[in-house]
mmCIF file of C-alpha atoms in Angstrom:
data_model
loop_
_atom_site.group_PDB
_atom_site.id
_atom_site.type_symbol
_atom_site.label_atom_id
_atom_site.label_comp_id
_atom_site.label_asym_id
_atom_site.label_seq_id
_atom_site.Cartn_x
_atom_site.Cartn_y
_atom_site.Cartn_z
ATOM 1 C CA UNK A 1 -37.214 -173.608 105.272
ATOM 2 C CA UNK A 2 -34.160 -174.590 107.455
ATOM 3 C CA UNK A 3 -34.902 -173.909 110.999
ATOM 4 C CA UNK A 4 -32.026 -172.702 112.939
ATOM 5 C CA UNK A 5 -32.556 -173.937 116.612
ATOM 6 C CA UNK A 6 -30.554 -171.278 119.218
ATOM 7 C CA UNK A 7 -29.863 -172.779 122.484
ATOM 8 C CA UNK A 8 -32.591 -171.019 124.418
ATOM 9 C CA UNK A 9 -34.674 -171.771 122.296
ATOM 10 C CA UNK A 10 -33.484 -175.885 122.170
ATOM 11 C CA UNK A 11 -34.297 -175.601 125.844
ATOM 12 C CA UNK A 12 -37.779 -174.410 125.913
ATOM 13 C CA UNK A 13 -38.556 -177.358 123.551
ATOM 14 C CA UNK A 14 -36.795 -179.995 126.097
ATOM 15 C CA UNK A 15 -39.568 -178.405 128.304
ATOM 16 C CA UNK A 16 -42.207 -178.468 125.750
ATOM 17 C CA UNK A 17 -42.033 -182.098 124.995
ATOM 18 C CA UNK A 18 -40.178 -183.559 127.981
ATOM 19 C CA UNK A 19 -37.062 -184.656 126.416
ATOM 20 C CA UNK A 20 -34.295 -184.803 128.579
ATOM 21 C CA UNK A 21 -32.121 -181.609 129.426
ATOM 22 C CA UNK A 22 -30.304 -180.614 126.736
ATOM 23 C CA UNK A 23 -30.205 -183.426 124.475
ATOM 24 C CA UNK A 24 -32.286 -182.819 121.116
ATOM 25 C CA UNK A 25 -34.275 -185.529 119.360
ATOM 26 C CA UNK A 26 -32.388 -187.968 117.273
ATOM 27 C CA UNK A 27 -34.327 -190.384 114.881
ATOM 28 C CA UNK A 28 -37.385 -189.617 116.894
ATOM 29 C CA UNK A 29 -36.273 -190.394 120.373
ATOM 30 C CA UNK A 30 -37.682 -188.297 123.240
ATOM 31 C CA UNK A 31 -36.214 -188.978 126.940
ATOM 32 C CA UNK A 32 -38.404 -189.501 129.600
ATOM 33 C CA UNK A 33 -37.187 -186.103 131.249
ATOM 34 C CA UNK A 34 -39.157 -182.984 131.714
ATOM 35 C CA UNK A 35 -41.100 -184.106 134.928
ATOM 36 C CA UNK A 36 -44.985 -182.942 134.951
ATOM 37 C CA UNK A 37 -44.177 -179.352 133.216
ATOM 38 C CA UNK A 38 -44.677 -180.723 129.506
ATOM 39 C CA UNK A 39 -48.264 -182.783 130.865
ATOM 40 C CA UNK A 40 -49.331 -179.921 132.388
ATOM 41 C CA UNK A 41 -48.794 -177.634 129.405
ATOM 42 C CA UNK A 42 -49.687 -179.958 126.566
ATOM 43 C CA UNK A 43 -53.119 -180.474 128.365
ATOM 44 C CA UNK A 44 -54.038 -177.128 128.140
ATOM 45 C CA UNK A 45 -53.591 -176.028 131.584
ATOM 46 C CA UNK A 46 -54.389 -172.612 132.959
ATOM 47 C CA UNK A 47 -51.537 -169.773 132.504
ATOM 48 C CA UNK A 48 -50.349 -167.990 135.581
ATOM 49 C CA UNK A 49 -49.468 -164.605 135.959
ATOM 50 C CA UNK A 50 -46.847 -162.642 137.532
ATOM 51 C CA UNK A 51 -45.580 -159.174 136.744
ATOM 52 C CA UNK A 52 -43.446 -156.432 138.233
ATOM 53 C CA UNK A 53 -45.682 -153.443 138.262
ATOM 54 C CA UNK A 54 -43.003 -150.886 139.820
ATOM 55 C CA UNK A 55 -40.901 -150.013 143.119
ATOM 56 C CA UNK A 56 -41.391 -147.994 145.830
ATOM 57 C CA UNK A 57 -38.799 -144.937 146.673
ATOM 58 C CA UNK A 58 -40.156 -143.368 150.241
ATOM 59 C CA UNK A 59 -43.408 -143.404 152.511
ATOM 60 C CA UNK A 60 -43.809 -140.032 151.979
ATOM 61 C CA UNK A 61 -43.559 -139.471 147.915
ATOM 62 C CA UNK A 62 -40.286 -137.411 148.024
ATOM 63 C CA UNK A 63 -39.619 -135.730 144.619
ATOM 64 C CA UNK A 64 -37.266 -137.202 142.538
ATOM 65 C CA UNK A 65 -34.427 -135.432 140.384
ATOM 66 C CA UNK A 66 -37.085 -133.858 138.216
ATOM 67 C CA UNK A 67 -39.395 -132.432 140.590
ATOM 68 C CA UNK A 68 -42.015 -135.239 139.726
ATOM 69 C CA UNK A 69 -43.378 -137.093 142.892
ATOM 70 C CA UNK A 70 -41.545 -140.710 143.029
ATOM 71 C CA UNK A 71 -43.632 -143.663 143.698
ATOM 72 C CA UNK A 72 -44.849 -143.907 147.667
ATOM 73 C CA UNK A 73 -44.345 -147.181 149.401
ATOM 74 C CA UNK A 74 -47.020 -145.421 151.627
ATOM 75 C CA UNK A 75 -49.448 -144.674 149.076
ATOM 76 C CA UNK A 76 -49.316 -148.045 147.573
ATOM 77 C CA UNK A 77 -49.666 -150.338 150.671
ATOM 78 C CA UNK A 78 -52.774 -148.155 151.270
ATOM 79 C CA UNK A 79 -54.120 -148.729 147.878
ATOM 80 C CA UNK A 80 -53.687 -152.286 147.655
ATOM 81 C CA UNK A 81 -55.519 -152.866 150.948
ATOM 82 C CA UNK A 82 -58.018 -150.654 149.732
ATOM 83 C CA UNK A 83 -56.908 -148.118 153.064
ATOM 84 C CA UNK A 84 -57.072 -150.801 155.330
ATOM 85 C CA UNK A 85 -60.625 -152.511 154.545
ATOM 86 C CA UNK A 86 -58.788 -155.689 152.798
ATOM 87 C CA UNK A 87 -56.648 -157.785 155.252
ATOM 88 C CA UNK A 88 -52.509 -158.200 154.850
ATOM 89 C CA UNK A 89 -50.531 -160.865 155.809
ATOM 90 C CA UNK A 90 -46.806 -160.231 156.369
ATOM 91 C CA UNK A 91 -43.571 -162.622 156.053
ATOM 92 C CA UNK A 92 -43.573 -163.602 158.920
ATOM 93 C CA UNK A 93 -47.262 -164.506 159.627
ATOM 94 C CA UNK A 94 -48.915 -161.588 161.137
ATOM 95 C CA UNK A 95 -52.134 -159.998 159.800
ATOM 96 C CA UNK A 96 -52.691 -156.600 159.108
ATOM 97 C CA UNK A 97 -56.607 -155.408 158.975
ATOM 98 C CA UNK A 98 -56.459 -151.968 160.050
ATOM 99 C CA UNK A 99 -55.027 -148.520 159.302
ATOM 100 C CA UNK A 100 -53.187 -148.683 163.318
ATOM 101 C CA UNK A 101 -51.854 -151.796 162.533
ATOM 102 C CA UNK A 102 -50.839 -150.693 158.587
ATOM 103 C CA UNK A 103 -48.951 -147.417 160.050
ATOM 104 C CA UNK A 104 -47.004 -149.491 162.249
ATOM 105 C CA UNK A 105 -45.656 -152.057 159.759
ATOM 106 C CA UNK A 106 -44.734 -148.995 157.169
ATOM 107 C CA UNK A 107 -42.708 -147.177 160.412
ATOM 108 C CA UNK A 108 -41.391 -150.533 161.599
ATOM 109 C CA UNK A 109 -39.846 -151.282 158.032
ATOM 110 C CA UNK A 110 -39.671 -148.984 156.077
ATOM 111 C CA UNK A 111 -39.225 -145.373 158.027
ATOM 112 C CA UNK A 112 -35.155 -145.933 158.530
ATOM 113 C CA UNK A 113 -35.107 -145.632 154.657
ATOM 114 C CA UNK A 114 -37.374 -142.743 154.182
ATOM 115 C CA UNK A 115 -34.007 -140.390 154.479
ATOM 116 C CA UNK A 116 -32.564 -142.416 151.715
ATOM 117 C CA UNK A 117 -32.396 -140.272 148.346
ATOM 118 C CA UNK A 118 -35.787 -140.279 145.964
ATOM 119 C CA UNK A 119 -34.216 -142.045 143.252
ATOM 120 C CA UNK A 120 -33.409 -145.379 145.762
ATOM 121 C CA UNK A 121 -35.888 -148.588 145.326
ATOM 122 C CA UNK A 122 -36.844 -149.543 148.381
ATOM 123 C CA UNK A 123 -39.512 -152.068 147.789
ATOM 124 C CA UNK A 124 -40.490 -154.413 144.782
ATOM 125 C CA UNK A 125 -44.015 -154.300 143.580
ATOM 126 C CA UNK A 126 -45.408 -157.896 142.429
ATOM 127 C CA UNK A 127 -48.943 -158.928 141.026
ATOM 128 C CA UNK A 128 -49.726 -163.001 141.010
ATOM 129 C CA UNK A 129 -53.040 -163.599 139.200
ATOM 130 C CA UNK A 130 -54.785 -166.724 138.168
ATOM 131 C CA UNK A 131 -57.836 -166.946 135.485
ATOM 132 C CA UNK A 132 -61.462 -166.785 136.640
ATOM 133 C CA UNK A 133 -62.710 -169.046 138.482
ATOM 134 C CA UNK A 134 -59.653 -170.448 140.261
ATOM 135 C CA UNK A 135 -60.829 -170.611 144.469
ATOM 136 C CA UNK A 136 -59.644 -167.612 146.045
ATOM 137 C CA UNK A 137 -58.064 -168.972 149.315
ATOM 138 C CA UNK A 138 -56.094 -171.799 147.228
ATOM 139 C CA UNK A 139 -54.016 -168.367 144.832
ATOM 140 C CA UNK A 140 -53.597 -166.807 148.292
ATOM 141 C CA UNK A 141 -51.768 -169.716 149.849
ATOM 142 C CA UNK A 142 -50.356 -170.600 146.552
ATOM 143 C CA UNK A 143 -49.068 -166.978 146.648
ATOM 144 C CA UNK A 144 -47.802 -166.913 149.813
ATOM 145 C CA UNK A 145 -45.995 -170.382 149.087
ATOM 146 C CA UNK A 146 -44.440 -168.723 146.306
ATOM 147 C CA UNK A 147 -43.368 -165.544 148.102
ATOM 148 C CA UNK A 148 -41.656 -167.739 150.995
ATOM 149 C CA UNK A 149 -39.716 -170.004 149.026
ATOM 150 C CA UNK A 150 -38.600 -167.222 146.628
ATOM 151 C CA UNK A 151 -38.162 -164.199 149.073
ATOM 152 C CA UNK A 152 -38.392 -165.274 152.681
ATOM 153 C CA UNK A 153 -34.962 -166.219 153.689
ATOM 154 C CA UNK A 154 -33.827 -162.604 153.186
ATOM 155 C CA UNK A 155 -36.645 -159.941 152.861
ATOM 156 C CA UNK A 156 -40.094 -159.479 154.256
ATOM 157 C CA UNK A 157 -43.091 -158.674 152.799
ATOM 158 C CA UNK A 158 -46.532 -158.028 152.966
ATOM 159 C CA UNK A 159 -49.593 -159.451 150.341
ATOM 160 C CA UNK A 160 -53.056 -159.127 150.185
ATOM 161 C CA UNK A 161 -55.857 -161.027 147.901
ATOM 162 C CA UNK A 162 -57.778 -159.062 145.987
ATOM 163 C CA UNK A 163 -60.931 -160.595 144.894
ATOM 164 C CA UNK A 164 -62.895 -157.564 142.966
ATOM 165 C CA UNK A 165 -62.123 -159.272 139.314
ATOM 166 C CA UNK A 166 -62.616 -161.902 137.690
ATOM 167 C CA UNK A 167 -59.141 -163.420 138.043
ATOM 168 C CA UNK A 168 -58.163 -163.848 141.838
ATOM 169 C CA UNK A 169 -54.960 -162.313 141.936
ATOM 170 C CA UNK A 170 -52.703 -161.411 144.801
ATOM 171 C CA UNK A 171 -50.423 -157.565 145.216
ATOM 172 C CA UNK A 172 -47.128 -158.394 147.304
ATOM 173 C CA UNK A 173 -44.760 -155.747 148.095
ATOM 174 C CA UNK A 174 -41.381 -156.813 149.268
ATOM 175 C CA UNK A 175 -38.408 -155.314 150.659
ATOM 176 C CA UNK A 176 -35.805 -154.733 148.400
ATOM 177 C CA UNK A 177 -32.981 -154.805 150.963
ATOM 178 C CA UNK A 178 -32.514 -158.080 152.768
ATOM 179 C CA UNK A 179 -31.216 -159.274 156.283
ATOM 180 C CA UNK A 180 -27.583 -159.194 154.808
ATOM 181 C CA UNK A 181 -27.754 -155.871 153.283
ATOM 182 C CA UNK A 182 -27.624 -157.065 149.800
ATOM 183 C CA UNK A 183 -30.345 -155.592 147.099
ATOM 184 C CA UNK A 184 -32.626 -157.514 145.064
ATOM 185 C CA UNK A 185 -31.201 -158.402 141.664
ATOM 186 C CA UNK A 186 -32.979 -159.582 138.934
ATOM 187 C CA UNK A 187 -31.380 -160.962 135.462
ATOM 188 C CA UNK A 188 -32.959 -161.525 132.243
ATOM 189 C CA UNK A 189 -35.085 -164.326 132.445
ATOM 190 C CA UNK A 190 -35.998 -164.219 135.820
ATOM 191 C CA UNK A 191 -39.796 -162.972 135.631
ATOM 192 C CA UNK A 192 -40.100 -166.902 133.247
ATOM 193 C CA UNK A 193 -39.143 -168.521 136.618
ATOM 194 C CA UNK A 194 -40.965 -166.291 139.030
ATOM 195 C CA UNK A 195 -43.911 -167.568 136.723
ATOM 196 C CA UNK A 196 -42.963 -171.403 136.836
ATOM 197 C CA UNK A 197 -42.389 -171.439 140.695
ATOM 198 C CA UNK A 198 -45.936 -169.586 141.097
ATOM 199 C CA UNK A 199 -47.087 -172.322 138.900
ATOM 200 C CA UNK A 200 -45.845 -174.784 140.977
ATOM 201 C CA UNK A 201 -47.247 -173.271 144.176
ATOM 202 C CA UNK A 202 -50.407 -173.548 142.695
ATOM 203 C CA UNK A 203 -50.426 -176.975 141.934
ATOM 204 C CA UNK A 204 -49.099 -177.885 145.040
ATOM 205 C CA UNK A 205 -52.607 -176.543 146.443
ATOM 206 C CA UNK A 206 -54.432 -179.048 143.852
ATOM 207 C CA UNK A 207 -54.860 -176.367 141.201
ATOM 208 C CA UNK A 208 -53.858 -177.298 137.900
ATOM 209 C CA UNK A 209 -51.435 -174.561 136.574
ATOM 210 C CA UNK A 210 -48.564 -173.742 134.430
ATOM 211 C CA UNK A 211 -45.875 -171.078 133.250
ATOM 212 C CA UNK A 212 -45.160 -171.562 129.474
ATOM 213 C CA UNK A 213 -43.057 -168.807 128.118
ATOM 214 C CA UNK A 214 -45.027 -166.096 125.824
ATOM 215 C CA UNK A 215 -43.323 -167.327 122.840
ATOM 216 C CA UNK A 216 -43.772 -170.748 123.117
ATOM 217 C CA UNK A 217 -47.599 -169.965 123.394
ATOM 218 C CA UNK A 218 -47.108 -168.256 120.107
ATOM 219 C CA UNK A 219 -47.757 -164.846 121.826
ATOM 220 C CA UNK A 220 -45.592 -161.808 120.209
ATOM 221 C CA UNK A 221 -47.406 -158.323 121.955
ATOM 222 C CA UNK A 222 -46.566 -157.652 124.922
ATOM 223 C CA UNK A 223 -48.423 -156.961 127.956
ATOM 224 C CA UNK A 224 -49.992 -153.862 128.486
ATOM 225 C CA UNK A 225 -47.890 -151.186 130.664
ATOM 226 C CA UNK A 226 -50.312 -150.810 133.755
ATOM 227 C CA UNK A 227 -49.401 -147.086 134.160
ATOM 228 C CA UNK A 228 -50.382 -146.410 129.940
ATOM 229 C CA UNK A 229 -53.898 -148.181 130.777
ATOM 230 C CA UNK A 230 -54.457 -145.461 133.844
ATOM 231 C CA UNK A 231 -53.342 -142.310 132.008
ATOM 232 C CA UNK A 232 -55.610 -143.712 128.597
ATOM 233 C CA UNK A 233 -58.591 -144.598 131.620
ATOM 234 C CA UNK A 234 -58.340 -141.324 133.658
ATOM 235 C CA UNK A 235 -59.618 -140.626 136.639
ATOM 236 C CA UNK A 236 -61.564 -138.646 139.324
ATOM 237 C CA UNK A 237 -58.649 -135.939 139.485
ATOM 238 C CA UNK A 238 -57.425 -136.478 135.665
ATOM 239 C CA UNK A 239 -58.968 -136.865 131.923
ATOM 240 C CA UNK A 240 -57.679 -139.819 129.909
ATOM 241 C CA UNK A 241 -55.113 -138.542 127.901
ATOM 242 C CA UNK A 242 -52.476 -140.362 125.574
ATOM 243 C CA UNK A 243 -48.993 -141.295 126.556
ATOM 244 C CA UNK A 244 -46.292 -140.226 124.902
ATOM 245 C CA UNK A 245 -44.233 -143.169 123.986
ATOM 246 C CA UNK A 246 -47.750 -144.843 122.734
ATOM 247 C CA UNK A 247 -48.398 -141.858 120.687
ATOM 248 C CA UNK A 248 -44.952 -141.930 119.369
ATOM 249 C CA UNK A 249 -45.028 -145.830 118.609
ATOM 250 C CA UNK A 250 -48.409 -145.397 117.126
ATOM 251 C CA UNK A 251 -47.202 -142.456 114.629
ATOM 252 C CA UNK A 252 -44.176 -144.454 113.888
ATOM 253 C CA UNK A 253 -45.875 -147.725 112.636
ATOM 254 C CA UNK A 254 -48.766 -145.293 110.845
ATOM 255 C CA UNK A 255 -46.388 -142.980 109.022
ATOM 256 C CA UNK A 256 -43.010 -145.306 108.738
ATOM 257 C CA UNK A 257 -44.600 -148.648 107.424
ATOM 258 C CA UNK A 258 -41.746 -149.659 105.146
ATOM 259 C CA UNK A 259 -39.020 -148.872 107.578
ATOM 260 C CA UNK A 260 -36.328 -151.588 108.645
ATOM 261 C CA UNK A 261 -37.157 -152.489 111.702
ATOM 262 C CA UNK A 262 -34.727 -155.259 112.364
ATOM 263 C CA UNK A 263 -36.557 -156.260 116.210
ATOM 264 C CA UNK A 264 -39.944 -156.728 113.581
ATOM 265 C CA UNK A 265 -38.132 -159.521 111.700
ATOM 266 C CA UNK A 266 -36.479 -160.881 114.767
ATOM 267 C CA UNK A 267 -39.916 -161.691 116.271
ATOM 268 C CA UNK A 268 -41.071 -163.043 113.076
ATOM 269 C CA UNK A 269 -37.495 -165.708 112.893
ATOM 270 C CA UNK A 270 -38.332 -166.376 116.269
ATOM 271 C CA UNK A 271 -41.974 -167.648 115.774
ATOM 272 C CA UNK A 272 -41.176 -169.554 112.692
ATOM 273 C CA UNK A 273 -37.979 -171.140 114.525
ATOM 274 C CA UNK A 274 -41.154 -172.257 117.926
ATOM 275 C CA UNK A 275 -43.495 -173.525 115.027
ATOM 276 C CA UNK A 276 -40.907 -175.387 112.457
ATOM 277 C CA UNK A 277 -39.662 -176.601 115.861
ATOM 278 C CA UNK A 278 -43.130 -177.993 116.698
ATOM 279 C CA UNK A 279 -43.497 -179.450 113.652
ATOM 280 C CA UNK A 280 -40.586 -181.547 113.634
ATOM 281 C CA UNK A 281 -41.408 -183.111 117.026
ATOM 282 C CA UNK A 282 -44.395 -183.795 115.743
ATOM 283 C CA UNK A 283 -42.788 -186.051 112.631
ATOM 284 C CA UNK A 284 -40.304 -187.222 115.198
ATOM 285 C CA UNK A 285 -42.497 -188.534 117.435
ATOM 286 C CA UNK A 286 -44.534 -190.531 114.730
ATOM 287 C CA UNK A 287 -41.546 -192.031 113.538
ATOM 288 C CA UNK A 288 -39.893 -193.123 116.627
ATOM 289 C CA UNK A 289 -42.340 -195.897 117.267
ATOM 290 C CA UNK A 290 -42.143 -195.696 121.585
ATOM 291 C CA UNK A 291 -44.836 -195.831 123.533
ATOM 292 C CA UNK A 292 -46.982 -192.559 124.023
ATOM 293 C CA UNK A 293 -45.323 -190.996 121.080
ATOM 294 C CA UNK A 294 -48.345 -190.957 118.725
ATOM 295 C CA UNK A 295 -50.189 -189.012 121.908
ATOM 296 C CA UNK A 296 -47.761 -186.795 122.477
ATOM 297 C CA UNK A 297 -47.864 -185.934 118.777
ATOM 298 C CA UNK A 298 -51.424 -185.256 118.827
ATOM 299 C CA UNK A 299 -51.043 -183.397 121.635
ATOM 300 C CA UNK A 300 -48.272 -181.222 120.178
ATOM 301 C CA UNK A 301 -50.452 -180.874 116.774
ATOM 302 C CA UNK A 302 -53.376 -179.461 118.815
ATOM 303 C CA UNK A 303 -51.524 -176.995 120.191
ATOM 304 C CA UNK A 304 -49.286 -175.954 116.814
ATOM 305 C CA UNK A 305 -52.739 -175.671 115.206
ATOM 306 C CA UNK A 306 -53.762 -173.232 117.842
ATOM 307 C CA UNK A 307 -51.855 -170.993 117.761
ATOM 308 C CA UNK A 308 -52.258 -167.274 117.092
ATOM 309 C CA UNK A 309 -50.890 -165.636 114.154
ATOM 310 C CA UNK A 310 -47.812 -164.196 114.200
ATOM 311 C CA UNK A 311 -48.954 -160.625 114.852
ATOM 312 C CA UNK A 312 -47.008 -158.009 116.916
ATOM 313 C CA UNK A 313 -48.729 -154.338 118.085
ATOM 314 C CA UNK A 314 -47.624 -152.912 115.333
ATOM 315 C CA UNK A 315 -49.242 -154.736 112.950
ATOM 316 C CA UNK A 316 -52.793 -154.294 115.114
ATOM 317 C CA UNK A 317 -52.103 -150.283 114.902
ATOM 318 C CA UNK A 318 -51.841 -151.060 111.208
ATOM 319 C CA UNK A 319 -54.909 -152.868 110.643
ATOM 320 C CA UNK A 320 -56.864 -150.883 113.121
ATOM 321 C CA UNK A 321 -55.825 -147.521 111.393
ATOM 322 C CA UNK A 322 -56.969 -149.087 108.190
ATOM 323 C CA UNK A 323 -57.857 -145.715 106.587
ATOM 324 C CA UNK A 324 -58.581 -143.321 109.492
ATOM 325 C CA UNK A 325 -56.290 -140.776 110.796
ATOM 326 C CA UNK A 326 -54.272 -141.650 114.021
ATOM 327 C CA UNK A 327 -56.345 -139.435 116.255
ATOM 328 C CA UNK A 328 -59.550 -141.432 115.495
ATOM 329 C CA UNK A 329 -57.734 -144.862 116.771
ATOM 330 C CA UNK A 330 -59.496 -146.408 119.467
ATOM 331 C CA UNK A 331 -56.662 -146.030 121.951
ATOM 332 C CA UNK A 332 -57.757 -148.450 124.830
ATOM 333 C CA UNK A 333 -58.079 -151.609 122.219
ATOM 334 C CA UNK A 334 -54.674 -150.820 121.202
ATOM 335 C CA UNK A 335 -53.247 -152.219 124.520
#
């Protein structure tokens, strides 16, 4: 099969194999470009993670348009210091480790906005995790490396290390409006480098990390939407119950297996684009006789070999329905 190379995609293999920028293989030559990035990832280093998880409207929890209770800077800042048992650290240095000193940062902040309408974001929620068994104190400086260089020159905000999993991870919440007024923007692409600079915070504490995009890695399901996994979980106040969109999504891959779903086949063109890709750098590299190229083909073939199959949720719903009816699915292993 012909591969068709797109341009993003001709740029995540400059990255993959350290090529220089923008110039593709020709008769097996590979620049010396790429820095440590394609080291780090071709010997198997440890994937960061960094996700959005929401925003915060208002300290209070004013209702939104709907009558539904928006998300509460308040209640969140409390939760993620566990009410004021785990210490903060703020932007500009200062520790927080009790509810006095909490209530003061929130009014000091964030109480000029509470007027603001519902609807209005007025903080960004942020998780940074790394995988078990990376030191604690080296993700919370590696964190607040990352928060600095991408956040402190116009907005402040507040993180705490949470330690009560497996992977060491850190919540940040920062303030969407900056010193100069101007909002937080974010295009697409711009959680990929949120991920490499965190990735590069960490190894600037001496832990090997990296960032390689989801695709790359062979990796077609997305991540699990925090707020499904609650509402499936339940809780003290509330039985687990289903969402809606999941239900919907499940019923629709169930009862509409055969329909076009032209976003399906996109996924699949993609993957086989990453892997033919692979696969040519691999022959490239043997060919091109320079030194380290037979390595960085083995390397490259390791990977390509381990990769996951191409499979997307829908195609888990599939095989997990089998021949039961939806409402027997195991709904938390479908996330």
């Amino acid at each position: 099969m012909e591969v068709n190379v797109s341009e993003s995609f001709d740029e995540e293999m400059d990255v993959l194999v350290g090529r220089e920028k923008g110039k593709a293989s020709k008769k097996g030559k590979i620049g010396g470009g790429g820095g440590q990035r394609p080291r780090r990832y071709l010997a198997g280093a440890p994937e960061v993670m960094v996700k959005i998880t929401g925003w915060g409207h208002s300290i209070g929890g004013l209702e939104g348009a709907k009558g539904n209770k928006v998300r509460s800077i308040e209640g969140h800042l409390k939760y993620i210091t566990r009410h004021s048992k785990l210490e903060a650290e703020t932007s500009d240095g200062m520790t927080i480790s009790d509810a006095s000193g909490l209530k003061d940062y929130m009014e000091r902040i964030y109480r000029k906005e509470d007027q603001a309408p519902a609807k209005n974001r007025e903080s960004l929620h942020v998780v940074l995790s790394m995988p078990a068994g990376t030191e604690a104190e080296a993700v919370r400086a590696g964190a607040r490396e990352f928060l600095m260089n991408r956040f402190g020159d116009n907005h402040r905000f507040l993180f705490v290390l949470h330690t009560d999993t497996d992977n060491p991870h850190v919540h940040a919440v920062v303030q969407n409006r900056g010193f100069d007024g101007r909002k937080l923007h974010y295009e697409k692409g711009e959680l990929q480098k949120m991920r490499q600079e965190f990735a590069d915070s960490m190894n600037a504490q001496g832990v090997f990390a990296d960032a390689t995009p989801r695709s790359v890695r062979g990796v077609v399901e997305k991540s699990a939407i925090q707020s499904w996994l609650h509402m499936l979980k339940g809780d003290d106040k509330r039985t687990p119950r289903m969402p809606k969109k999941l239900g919907m999504q499940i019923a629709d891959a169930v009862n509409n297996p055969d329909r076009p779903k032209p976003w399906l086949a996109a996924i699949y063109t993609r993957q086989e684009e990453i892997r033919g890709g692979l696969a040519s750098e691999i022959e490239a590299l043997r060919v091109s006789g320079e030194k380290g190229g037979l390595r960085k083909a083995d390397l490259i073939e390791k990977f390509l070999k381990a990769m996951p199959p191409i499979r997307t949720q829908e195609d888990r719903i599939r095989e997990k329905q089998a021949n039961r009816k939806v409402d027997e699915l195991d709904q938390q292993q479908l996330l």
